[in-house]
């Protein structure tokens, strides 16, 4: 078990014979040996723990991104309802297409958006600012008071994870689990990006994707 302490929060990663799981509830259906096989030499450049922690941040990046976007929009005097709807739209788009946006350069931003301290502090400041409408009006910023309630609603949907749980429930209930779970798709793309950055041959990435599908289907079959 590997631990990463950040204040009072401790991130943990556990390697198992058939995959890697983290304290964020993400399961990656590939092992250290599997990564070394398909992206030879990468783990000499980047520790496995570092890569998995970054993958975790990208998996949850839609939460912080959509929430911060909402606050930016309402403080830019966009109508609160429109800001709410735009934030939800961006959330769904990013949630289902996270792998497309994964890249090494933007990873620090994804990690920042995943930090509880950052999200709680920024959300608190923005929400308090909305409640003190008269004070921020003196700064030339006009925000509708109902933006406070929309903001609180989005905070619970995004940061607490209620919306992602609802999406998973609906998908599993009516559409079945995807062949390749989201964490695996994100990790796969991150491995490709790091392989390209360090000049490591990634010609067997397609084989890795097929292997991820095979292992995921194997676990689904066991259930």
CSV table of C-alpha atoms in Angstrom, one decimal:
chain,number,residue,atom,x,y,z
A,1,UNK,CA,0.0,0.0,0.0
A,2,UNK,CA,1.4,3.4,-1.0
A,3,UNK,CA,0.3,6.5,0.8
A,4,UNK,CA,0.4,10.2,-0.2
A,5,UNK,CA,-0.4,12.6,2.5
A,6,UNK,CA,-1.9,16.0,1.8
A,7,UNK,CA,-2.8,17.7,5.0
A,8,UNK,CA,-5.5,15.5,6.7
A,9,UNK,CA,-6.2,13.7,3.4
A,10,UNK,CA,-4.3,10.5,2.6
A,11,UNK,CA,-4.4,9.1,-0.9
A,12,UNK,CA,-3.8,5.4,-1.1
A,13,UNK,CA,-3.0,2.9,-3.8
A,14,UNK,CA,-3.1,-0.8,-3.6
A,15,UNK,CA,-1.6,-3.2,-6.1
A,16,UNK,CA,-3.4,-6.5,-6.5
A,17,UNK,CA,-2.6,-9.5,-8.8
A,18,UNK,CA,-5.2,-8.4,-11.3
A,19,UNK,CA,-5.1,-4.7,-11.1
A,20,UNK,CA,-4.6,-1.5,-9.1
A,21,UNK,CA,-7.2,0.2,-6.9
A,22,UNK,CA,-7.1,3.6,-5.1
A,23,UNK,CA,-8.8,5.2,-2.2
A,24,UNK,CA,-10.8,7.4,-4.6
A,25,UNK,CA,-12.7,4.3,-5.6
A,26,UNK,CA,-11.1,3.8,-9.0
A,27,UNK,CA,-10.0,0.4,-10.3
A,28,UNK,CA,-7.5,0.0,-13.0
A,29,UNK,CA,-7.5,-3.3,-14.8
A,30,UNK,CA,-3.8,-3.5,-15.4
A,31,UNK,CA,-0.7,-4.3,-13.3
A,32,UNK,CA,2.7,-2.8,-13.0
A,33,UNK,CA,4.0,-5.7,-15.2
A,34,UNK,CA,1.3,-4.9,-17.8
A,35,UNK,CA,2.4,-1.3,-18.0
A,36,UNK,CA,6.0,-2.2,-18.3
A,37,UNK,CA,5.2,-4.7,-21.0
A,38,UNK,CA,3.2,-2.3,-23.3
A,39,UNK,CA,5.2,0.9,-22.5
A,40,UNK,CA,8.7,-0.5,-21.8
A,41,UNK,CA,10.9,1.7,-19.6
A,42,UNK,CA,8.2,4.2,-18.7
A,43,UNK,CA,8.2,3.3,-15.0
A,44,UNK,CA,11.9,4.1,-14.9
A,45,UNK,CA,11.0,7.7,-15.9
A,46,UNK,CA,7.8,8.0,-13.9
A,47,UNK,CA,7.0,6.0,-10.7
A,48,UNK,CA,3.8,4.0,-10.9
A,49,UNK,CA,2.3,5.8,-7.9
A,50,UNK,CA,2.8,9.1,-9.7
A,51,UNK,CA,1.1,8.0,-12.8
A,52,UNK,CA,-1.9,6.4,-11.0
A,53,UNK,CA,-2.4,9.5,-8.9
A,54,UNK,CA,-2.5,11.6,-12.0
A,55,UNK,CA,-4.9,9.2,-13.6
A,56,UNK,CA,-7.1,9.5,-10.5
A,57,UNK,CA,-7.1,13.3,-10.9
A,58,UNK,CA,-8.2,13.2,-14.5
A,59,UNK,CA,-11.0,10.7,-13.8
A,60,UNK,CA,-12.6,13.2,-11.4
A,61,UNK,CA,-11.6,16.4,-13.3
A,62,UNK,CA,-15.1,17.0,-14.6
A,63,UNK,CA,-16.3,17.8,-11.1
A,64,UNK,CA,-13.9,20.6,-10.3
A,65,UNK,CA,-13.9,22.0,-13.8
A,66,UNK,CA,-17.7,22.3,-14.1
A,67,UNK,CA,-18.0,23.8,-10.6
A,68,UNK,CA,-15.3,26.4,-11.2
A,69,UNK,CA,-16.9,27.2,-14.6
A,70,UNK,CA,-20.2,28.0,-12.9
A,71,UNK,CA,-18.7,30.5,-10.5
A,72,UNK,CA,-16.7,32.1,-13.3
A,73,UNK,CA,-19.9,32.5,-15.4
A,74,UNK,CA,-22.0,34.0,-12.6
A,75,UNK,CA,-19.3,36.4,-11.6
A,76,UNK,CA,-19.1,37.4,-15.3
A,77,UNK,CA,-22.8,38.4,-14.9
A,78,UNK,CA,-24.1,35.4,-16.9
A,79,UNK,CA,-27.7,34.6,-15.8
A,80,UNK,CA,-27.6,32.1,-13.0
A,81,UNK,CA,-29.9,29.6,-14.7
A,82,UNK,CA,-27.9,29.7,-17.9
A,83,UNK,CA,-24.6,29.4,-16.0
A,84,UNK,CA,-26.2,26.3,-14.2
A,85,UNK,CA,-27.2,24.7,-17.5
A,86,UNK,CA,-23.9,25.5,-19.2
A,87,UNK,CA,-22.0,24.0,-16.2
A,88,UNK,CA,-24.1,20.8,-16.4
A,89,UNK,CA,-23.5,20.5,-20.1
A,90,UNK,CA,-19.8,20.9,-19.8
A,91,UNK,CA,-19.8,18.4,-17.0
A,92,UNK,CA,-21.5,15.7,-19.1
A,93,UNK,CA,-19.4,16.4,-22.1
A,94,UNK,CA,-16.2,16.2,-20.1
A,95,UNK,CA,-17.3,13.2,-18.0
A,96,UNK,CA,-18.0,11.1,-21.1
A,97,UNK,CA,-15.0,12.3,-23.1
A,98,UNK,CA,-12.3,12.8,-20.4
A,99,UNK,CA,-9.8,10.5,-22.2
A,100,UNK,CA,-9.8,12.9,-25.2
A,101,UNK,CA,-8.5,15.7,-23.1
A,102,UNK,CA,-5.9,13.9,-21.1
A,103,UNK,CA,-2.4,15.3,-21.6
A,104,UNK,CA,0.8,15.7,-19.6
A,105,UNK,CA,1.0,19.5,-19.7
A,106,UNK,CA,-2.5,20.0,-18.2
A,107,UNK,CA,-2.2,17.4,-15.6
A,108,UNK,CA,-1.2,19.9,-12.8
A,109,UNK,CA,-4.5,21.7,-13.5
A,110,UNK,CA,-6.4,18.4,-13.2
A,111,UNK,CA,-4.7,17.7,-9.9
A,112,UNK,CA,-5.5,21.2,-8.6
A,113,UNK,CA,-9.2,20.8,-9.5
A,114,UNK,CA,-9.1,17.5,-7.6
A,115,UNK,CA,-7.8,19.0,-4.3
A,116,UNK,CA,-10.4,19.3,-1.6
A,117,UNK,CA,-8.6,22.3,-0.1
A,118,UNK,CA,-8.7,24.2,-3.3
A,119,UNK,CA,-12.3,23.4,-4.2
A,120,UNK,CA,-13.7,24.1,-0.7
A,121,UNK,CA,-11.8,27.4,-0.4
A,122,UNK,CA,-12.7,28.7,-3.8
A,123,UNK,CA,-16.4,27.6,-3.5
A,124,UNK,CA,-16.7,29.1,-0.1
A,125,UNK,CA,-15.3,32.4,-1.2
A,126,UNK,CA,-17.5,32.6,-4.2
A,127,UNK,CA,-20.6,31.5,-2.3
A,128,UNK,CA,-20.0,34.0,0.5
A,129,UNK,CA,-19.4,36.7,-2.1
A,130,UNK,CA,-22.8,35.9,-3.7
A,131,UNK,CA,-24.5,36.1,-0.3
A,132,UNK,CA,-22.9,39.5,0.3
A,133,UNK,CA,-24.4,40.9,-2.9
A,134,UNK,CA,-24.3,44.5,-1.8
A,135,UNK,CA,-20.6,44.4,-1.0
A,136,UNK,CA,-19.5,42.9,-4.3
A,137,UNK,CA,-21.9,45.3,-6.1
A,138,UNK,CA,-19.5,48.0,-4.8
A,139,UNK,CA,-16.8,46.3,-6.9
A,140,UNK,CA,-18.9,46.6,-10.0
A,141,UNK,CA,-19.9,42.9,-9.9
A,142,UNK,CA,-23.7,42.1,-10.0
A,143,UNK,CA,-24.7,38.6,-9.2
A,144,UNK,CA,-28.2,37.3,-8.8
A,145,UNK,CA,-28.9,36.0,-5.3
A,146,UNK,CA,-30.5,32.8,-6.6
A,147,UNK,CA,-27.0,32.0,-8.0
A,148,UNK,CA,-26.2,31.0,-4.4
A,149,UNK,CA,-28.8,28.2,-4.5
A,150,UNK,CA,-27.7,27.0,-7.9
A,151,UNK,CA,-24.1,27.0,-6.7
A,152,UNK,CA,-24.9,25.0,-3.6
A,153,UNK,CA,-26.8,22.5,-5.7
A,154,UNK,CA,-23.9,22.1,-8.1
A,155,UNK,CA,-21.5,21.7,-5.2
A,156,UNK,CA,-23.4,18.7,-3.9
A,157,UNK,CA,-23.8,17.3,-7.4
A,158,UNK,CA,-20.2,17.6,-8.4
A,159,UNK,CA,-18.0,17.7,-5.3
A,160,UNK,CA,-19.9,15.2,-3.2
A,161,UNK,CA,-20.2,13.1,-6.3
A,162,UNK,CA,-24.0,12.6,-6.4
A,163,UNK,CA,-24.2,13.2,-10.2
A,164,UNK,CA,-21.5,10.7,-11.0
A,165,UNK,CA,-23.2,8.1,-8.9
A,166,UNK,CA,-26.5,8.8,-10.6
A,167,UNK,CA,-24.8,8.4,-14.1
A,168,UNK,CA,-23.2,5.1,-13.1
A,169,UNK,CA,-26.5,3.8,-11.7
A,170,UNK,CA,-28.4,4.7,-14.9
A,171,UNK,CA,-25.7,3.4,-17.2
A,172,UNK,CA,-25.4,0.1,-15.3
A,173,UNK,CA,-29.2,-0.3,-15.0
A,174,UNK,CA,-30.3,0.5,-18.5
A,175,UNK,CA,-27.2,0.3,-20.8
A,176,UNK,CA,-24.8,-2.1,-19.1
A,177,UNK,CA,-21.2,-1.5,-18.1
A,178,UNK,CA,-18.9,-0.2,-20.9
A,179,UNK,CA,-16.4,-2.6,-22.3
A,180,UNK,CA,-13.5,-0.4,-21.0
A,181,UNK,CA,-14.3,1.5,-17.8
A,182,UNK,CA,-13.5,5.2,-17.6
A,183,UNK,CA,-10.5,4.8,-15.3
A,184,UNK,CA,-8.9,2.4,-17.7
A,185,UNK,CA,-9.5,4.7,-20.7
A,186,UNK,CA,-8.0,7.6,-18.8
A,187,UNK,CA,-5.0,5.6,-17.7
A,188,UNK,CA,-4.5,4.3,-21.2
A,189,UNK,CA,-4.4,7.8,-22.7
A,190,UNK,CA,-2.0,9.0,-19.9
A,191,UNK,CA,0.4,6.2,-20.7
A,192,UNK,CA,0.3,7.1,-24.4
A,193,UNK,CA,1.0,10.7,-23.6
A,194,UNK,CA,3.9,9.8,-21.3
A,195,UNK,CA,5.2,7.3,-23.8
A,196,UNK,CA,5.3,10.0,-26.5
A,197,UNK,CA,6.9,12.6,-24.1
A,198,UNK,CA,9.8,10.3,-23.2
A,199,UNK,CA,10.2,8.9,-26.7
A,200,UNK,CA,9.2,5.4,-25.7
A,201,UNK,CA,7.8,3.1,-28.4
A,202,UNK,CA,4.0,2.8,-27.9
A,203,UNK,CA,3.3,0.6,-30.9
A,204,UNK,CA,1.6,-2.0,-28.8
A,205,UNK,CA,-1.0,0.4,-27.2
A,206,UNK,CA,-3.8,-1.2,-29.3
A,207,UNK,CA,-2.9,-4.5,-27.8
A,208,UNK,CA,-3.1,-3.0,-24.4
A,209,UNK,CA,-6.6,-1.7,-25.1
A,210,UNK,CA,-7.7,-5.1,-26.2
A,211,UNK,CA,-6.2,-6.6,-23.1
A,212,UNK,CA,-8.0,-4.1,-20.9
A,213,UNK,CA,-11.3,-5.0,-22.6
A,214,UNK,CA,-10.6,-8.7,-22.1
A,215,UNK,CA,-9.8,-8.3,-18.4
A,216,UNK,CA,-12.8,-6.0,-17.8
A,217,UNK,CA,-15.1,-8.5,-19.5
A,218,UNK,CA,-13.6,-11.3,-17.4
A,219,UNK,CA,-14.5,-9.5,-14.2
A,220,UNK,CA,-18.0,-8.7,-15.5
A,221,UNK,CA,-18.5,-12.4,-16.3
A,222,UNK,CA,-17.4,-13.4,-12.8
A,223,UNK,CA,-20.1,-11.1,-11.3
